[in-house]
Short mmCIF file of C-alpha atoms in Angstrom, two decimals:
data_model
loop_
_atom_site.label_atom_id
_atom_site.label_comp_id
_atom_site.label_asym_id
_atom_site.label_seq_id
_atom_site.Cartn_x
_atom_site.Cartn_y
_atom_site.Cartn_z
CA UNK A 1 -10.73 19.43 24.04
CA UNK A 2 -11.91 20.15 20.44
CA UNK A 3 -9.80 20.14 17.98
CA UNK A 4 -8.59 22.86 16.59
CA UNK A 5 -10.31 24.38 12.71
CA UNK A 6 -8.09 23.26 9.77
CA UNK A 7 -9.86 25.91 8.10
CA UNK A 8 -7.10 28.55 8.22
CA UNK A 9 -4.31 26.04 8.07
CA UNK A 10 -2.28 26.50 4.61
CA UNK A 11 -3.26 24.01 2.09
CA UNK A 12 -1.28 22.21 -0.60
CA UNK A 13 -2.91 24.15 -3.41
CA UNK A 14 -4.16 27.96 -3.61
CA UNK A 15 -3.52 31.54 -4.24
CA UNK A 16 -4.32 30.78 -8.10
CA UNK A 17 -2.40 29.09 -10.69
CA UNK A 18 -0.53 32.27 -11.89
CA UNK A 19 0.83 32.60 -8.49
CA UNK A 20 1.41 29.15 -7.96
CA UNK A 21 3.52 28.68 -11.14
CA UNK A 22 5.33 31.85 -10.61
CA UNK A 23 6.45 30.57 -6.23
CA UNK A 24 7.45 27.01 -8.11
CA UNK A 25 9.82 28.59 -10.17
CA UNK A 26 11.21 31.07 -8.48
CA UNK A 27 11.91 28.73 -5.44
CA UNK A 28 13.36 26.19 -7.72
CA UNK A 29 15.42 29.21 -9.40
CA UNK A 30 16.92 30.60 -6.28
CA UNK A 31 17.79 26.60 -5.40
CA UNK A 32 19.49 26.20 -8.05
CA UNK A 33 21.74 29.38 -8.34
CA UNK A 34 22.04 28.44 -4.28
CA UNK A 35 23.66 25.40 -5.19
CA UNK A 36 26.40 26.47 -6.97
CA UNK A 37 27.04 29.75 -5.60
CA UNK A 38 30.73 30.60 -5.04
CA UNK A 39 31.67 27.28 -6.74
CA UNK A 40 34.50 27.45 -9.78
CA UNK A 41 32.61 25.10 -11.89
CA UNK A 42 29.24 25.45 -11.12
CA UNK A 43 26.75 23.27 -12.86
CA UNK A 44 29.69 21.07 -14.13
CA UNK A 45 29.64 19.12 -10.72
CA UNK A 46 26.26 17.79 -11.35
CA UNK A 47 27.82 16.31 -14.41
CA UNK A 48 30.93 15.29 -12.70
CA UNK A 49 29.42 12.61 -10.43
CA UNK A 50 27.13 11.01 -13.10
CA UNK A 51 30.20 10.85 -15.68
CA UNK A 52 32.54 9.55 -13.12
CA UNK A 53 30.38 6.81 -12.20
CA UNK A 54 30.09 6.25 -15.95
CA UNK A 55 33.95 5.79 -16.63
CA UNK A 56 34.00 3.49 -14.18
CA UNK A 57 30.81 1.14 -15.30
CA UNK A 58 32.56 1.30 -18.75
CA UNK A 59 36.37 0.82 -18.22
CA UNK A 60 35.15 -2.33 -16.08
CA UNK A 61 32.98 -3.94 -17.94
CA UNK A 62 33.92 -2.96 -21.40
CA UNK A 63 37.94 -2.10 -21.13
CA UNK A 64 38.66 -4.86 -18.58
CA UNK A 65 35.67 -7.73 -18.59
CA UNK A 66 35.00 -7.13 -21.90
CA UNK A 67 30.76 -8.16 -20.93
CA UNK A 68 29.34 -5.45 -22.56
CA UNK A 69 29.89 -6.18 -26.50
CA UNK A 70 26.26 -4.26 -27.66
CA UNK A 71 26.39 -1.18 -30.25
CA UNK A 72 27.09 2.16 -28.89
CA UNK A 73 26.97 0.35 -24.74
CA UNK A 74 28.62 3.56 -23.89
CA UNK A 75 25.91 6.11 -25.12
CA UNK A 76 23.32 3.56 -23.48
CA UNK A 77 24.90 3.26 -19.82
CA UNK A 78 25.26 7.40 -19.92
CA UNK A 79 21.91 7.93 -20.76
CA UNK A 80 21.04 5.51 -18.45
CA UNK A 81 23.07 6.99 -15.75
CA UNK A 82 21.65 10.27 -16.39
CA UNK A 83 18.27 9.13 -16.27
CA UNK A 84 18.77 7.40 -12.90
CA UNK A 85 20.51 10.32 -11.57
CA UNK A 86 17.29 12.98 -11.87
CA UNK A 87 15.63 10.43 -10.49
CA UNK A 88 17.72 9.61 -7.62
CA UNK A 89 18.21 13.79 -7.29
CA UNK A 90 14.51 14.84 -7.59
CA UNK A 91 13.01 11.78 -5.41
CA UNK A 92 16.12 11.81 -2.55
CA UNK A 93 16.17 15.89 -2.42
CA UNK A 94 12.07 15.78 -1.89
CA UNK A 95 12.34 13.50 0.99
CA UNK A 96 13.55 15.90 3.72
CA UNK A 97 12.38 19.18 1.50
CA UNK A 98 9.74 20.28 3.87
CA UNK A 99 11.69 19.39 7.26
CA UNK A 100 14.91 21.52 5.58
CA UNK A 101 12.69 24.96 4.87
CA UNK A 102 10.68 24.42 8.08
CA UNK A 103 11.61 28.07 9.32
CA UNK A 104 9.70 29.36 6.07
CA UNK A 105 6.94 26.90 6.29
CA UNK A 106 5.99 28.13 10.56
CA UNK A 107 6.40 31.85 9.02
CA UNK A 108 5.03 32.53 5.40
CA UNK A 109 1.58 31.44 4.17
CA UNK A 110 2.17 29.38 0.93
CA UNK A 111 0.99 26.57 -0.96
CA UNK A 112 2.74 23.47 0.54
CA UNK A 113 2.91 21.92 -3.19
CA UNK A 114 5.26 24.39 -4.07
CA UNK A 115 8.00 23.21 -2.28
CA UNK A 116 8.27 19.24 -3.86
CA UNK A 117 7.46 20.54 -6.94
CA UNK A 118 10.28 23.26 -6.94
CA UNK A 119 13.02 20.66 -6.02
CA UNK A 120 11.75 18.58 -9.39
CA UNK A 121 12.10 21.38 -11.17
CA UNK A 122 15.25 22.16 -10.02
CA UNK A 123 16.39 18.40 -11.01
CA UNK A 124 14.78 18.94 -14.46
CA UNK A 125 16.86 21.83 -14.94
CA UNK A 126 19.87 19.22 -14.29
CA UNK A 127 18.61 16.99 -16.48
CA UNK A 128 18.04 19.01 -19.09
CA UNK A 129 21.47 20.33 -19.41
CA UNK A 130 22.71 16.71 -18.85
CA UNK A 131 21.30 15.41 -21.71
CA UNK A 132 22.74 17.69 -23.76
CA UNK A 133 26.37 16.36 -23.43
CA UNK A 134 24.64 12.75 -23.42
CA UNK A 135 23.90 13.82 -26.95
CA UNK A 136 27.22 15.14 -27.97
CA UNK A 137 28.56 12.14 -26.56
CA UNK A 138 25.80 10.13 -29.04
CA UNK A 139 26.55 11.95 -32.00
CA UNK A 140 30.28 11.55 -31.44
CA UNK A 141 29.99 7.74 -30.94
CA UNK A 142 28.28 7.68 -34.00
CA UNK A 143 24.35 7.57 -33.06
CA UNK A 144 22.87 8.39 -36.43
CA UNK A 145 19.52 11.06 -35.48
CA UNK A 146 16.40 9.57 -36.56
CA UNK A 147 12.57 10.41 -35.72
CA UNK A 148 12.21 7.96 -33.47
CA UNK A 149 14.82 9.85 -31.14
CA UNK A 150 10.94 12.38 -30.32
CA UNK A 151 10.30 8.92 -27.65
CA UNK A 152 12.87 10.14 -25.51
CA UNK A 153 10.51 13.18 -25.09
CA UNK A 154 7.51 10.60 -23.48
CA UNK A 155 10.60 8.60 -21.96
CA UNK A 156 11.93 11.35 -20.11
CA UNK A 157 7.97 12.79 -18.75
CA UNK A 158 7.61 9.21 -17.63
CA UNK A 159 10.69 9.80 -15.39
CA UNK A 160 9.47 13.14 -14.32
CA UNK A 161 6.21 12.30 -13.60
CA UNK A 162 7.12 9.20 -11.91
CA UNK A 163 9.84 11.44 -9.57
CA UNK A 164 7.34 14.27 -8.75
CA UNK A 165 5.01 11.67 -7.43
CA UNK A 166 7.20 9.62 -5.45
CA UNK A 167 8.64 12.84 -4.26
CA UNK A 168 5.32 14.37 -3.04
CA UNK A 169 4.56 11.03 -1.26
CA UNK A 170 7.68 11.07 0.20
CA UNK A 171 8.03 14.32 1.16
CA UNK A 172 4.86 14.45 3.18
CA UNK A 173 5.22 10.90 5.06
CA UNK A 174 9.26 12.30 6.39
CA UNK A 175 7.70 14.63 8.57
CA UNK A 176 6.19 12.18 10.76
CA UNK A 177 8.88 8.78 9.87
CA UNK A 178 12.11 9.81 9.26
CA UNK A 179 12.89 6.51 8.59
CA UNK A 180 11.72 7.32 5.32
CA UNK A 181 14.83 8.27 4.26
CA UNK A 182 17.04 5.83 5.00
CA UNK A 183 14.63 3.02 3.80
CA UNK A 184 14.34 4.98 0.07
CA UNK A 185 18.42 5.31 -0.43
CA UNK A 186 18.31 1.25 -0.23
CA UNK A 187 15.25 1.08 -2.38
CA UNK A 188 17.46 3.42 -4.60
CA UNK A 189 20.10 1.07 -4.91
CA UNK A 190 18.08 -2.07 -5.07
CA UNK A 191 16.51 0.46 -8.50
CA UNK A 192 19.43 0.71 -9.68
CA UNK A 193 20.61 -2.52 -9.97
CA UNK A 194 17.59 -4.01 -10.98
CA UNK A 195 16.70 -1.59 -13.73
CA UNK A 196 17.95 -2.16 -16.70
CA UNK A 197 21.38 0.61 -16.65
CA UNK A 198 24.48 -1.29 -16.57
CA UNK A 199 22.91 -4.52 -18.44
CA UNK A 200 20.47 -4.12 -21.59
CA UNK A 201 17.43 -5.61 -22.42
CA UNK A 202 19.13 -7.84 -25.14
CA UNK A 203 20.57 -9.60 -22.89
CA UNK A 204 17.91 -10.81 -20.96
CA UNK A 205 18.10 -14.38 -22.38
CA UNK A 206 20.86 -14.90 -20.01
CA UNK A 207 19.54 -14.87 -17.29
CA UNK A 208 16.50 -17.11 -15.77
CA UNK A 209 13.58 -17.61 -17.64
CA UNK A 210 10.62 -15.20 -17.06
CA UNK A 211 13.39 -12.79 -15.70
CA UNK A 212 12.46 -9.90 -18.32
CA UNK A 213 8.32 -10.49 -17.10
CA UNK A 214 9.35 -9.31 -13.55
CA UNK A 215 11.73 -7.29 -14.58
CA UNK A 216 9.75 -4.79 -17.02
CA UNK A 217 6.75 -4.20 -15.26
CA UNK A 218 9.41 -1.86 -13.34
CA UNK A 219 8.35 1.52 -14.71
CA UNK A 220 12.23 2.55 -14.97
CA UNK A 221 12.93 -0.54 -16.28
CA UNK A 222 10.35 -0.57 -19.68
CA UNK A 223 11.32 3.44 -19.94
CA UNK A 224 14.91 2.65 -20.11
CA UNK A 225 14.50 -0.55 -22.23
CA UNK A 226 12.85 1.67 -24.46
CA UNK A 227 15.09 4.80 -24.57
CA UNK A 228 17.39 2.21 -26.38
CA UNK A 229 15.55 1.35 -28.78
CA UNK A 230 14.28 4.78 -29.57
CA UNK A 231 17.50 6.74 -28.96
CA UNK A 232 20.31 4.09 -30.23
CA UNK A 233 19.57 1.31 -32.29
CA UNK A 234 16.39 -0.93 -32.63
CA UNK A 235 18.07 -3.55 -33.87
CA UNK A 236 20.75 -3.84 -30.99
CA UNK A 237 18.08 -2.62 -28.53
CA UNK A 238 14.67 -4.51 -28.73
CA UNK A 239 11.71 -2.31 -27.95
CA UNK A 240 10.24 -2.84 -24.56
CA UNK A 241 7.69 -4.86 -25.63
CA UNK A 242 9.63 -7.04 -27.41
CA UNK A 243 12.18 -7.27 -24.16
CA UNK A 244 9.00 -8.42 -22.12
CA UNK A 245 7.70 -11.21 -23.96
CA UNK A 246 4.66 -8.93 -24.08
CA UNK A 247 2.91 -5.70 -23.82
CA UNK A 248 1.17 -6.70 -20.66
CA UNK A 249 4.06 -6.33 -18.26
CA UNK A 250 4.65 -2.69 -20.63
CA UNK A 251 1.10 -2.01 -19.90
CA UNK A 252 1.59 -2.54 -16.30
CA UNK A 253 4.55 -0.31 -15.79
CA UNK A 254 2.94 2.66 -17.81
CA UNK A 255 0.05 2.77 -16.14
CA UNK A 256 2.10 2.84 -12.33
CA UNK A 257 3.12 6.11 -13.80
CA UNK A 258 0.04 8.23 -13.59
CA UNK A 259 -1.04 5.80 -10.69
CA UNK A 260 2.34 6.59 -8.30
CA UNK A 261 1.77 10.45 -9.25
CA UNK A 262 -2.31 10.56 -8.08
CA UNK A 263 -0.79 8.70 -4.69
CA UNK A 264 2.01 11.09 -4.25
CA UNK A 265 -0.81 14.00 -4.52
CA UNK A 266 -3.47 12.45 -2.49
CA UNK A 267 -0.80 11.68 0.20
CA UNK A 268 0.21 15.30 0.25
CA UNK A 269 -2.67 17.24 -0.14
CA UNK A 270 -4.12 15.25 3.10
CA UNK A 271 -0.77 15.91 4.63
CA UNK A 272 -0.13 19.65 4.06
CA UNK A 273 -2.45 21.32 5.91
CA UNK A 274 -0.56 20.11 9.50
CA UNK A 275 3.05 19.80 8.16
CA UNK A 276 3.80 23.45 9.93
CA UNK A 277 2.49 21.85 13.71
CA UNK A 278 3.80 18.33 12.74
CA UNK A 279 7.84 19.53 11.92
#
């Protein structure tokens, strides 16, 4: 038998960008009033985990080990934190997004894209609000504001962009291997650990030689390197050039960016149009 005409299968894209823009943001809306709905705090438990997981990091390695002896460690490991933490929430929420709202998928004609791009936006919103108290908490440690705190604009799209396109890819390959999401929570911790969070890039002397040229081509890694720098103190925090013995390892990681996002689309668009007979 032939196979069936894709032409009247929903696509990734369509409907026009007014109504696209207006489904993304009203999906991610309603997700994110969903969330907390009859809760007593509300958004403060998306802050609770990330700041937990901070006190800990700090009263170990600064209160008790007594490692961590850079300027203002604390306002670098929250940031940090909080960066990892939209990216851990945007790319692990997008993995089983379209198997989760697979009765609205078989039943209303949509653009597939909306639904990764919704649960980004619904971790931007967390973010955004996040880094709020991370910069109460700078200000109160001391952080003096400068003009070079504008990177953390660029530093922060990196992480979004890089989030939306892993999610997108991801998203799309869970409906057919749903080992997908097992295999990304360890590739989430191996991330964590091997970006530069709890450990800075000043240190990277310590460790073995032509550590920091792996270690920065890691688009997390060079962003996060160079959030301290920008945000906290260039002299304490070396830019991420500087970090990497070079810009070509910089070079490398920036350029993933936009590369990991064009995958994440390409895998999707292909994907969308038989995501509805594939779930």
């Amino acid at each position: 038998m032939e196979a069936a005409p894709s032409y009247g299968r929903p696509s990734a894209l369509g409907g026009g960008g007014r109504r696209f823009f207006e489904l993304t943001v009203t999906l991610a809306r309603s997700e994110f009033k969903l969330r907390y709905f009859g809760s007593v705090l509300g958004y403060l438990w998306s802050l609770v985990r990330p700041l937990l997981f901070f006190g800990v990091i700090y009263f170990s390695f600064v209160k008790i080990l007594r490692i961590a002896k850079t300027p203002h460690y604390g306002v670098y490991l929250l940031t940090g934190i909080v960066l990892w933490s939209y990216f851990t929430e945007a790319t692990g929420n997008c993995v089983n997004s379209l198997v989760v709202r697979e009765a609205m998928l078989r039943k209303i004609r949509f653009p597939r894209m909306v639904v990764p791009l919704s649960v980004s936006l619904t971790a931007i919103f967390n973010l955004a609000l996040n880094l709020l108290v991370v910069l109460a908490f700078a200000l109160a440690d001391g952080v003096t504001p400068t003009v070079r705190w504008l990177e953390m604009i660029p530093i922060a799209l990196g992480f979004i962009v890089l989030a939306t396109g892993f999610g997108m890819m991801l998203s799309a390959l869970y409906v057919s291997f749903r080992d997908i999401q097992p295999i990304w929570d360890v590739v989430l911790q191996i991330g964590f650990y091997g970006s530069p969070i709890i450990y800075v890039a000043a240190n990277y002397d310590k460790f073995a030689a032509g550590f920091e040229h792996i270690a920065l081509i890691s688009p997390p890694a060079t962003l996060l390197t160079q959030m301290g720098h920008a945000f906290i103190d260039p002299a304490a925090y070396p830019p991420a050039a500087t970090a990497a013995g070079g810009w070509w390892p910089v070079i490398i990681a920036i350029a993933l960016i936009p590369a990991v996002f064009a995958l994440g689309w390409w895998v999707f668009t292909r994907a969308a149009p038989r995501v509805a007979e594939e779930l």
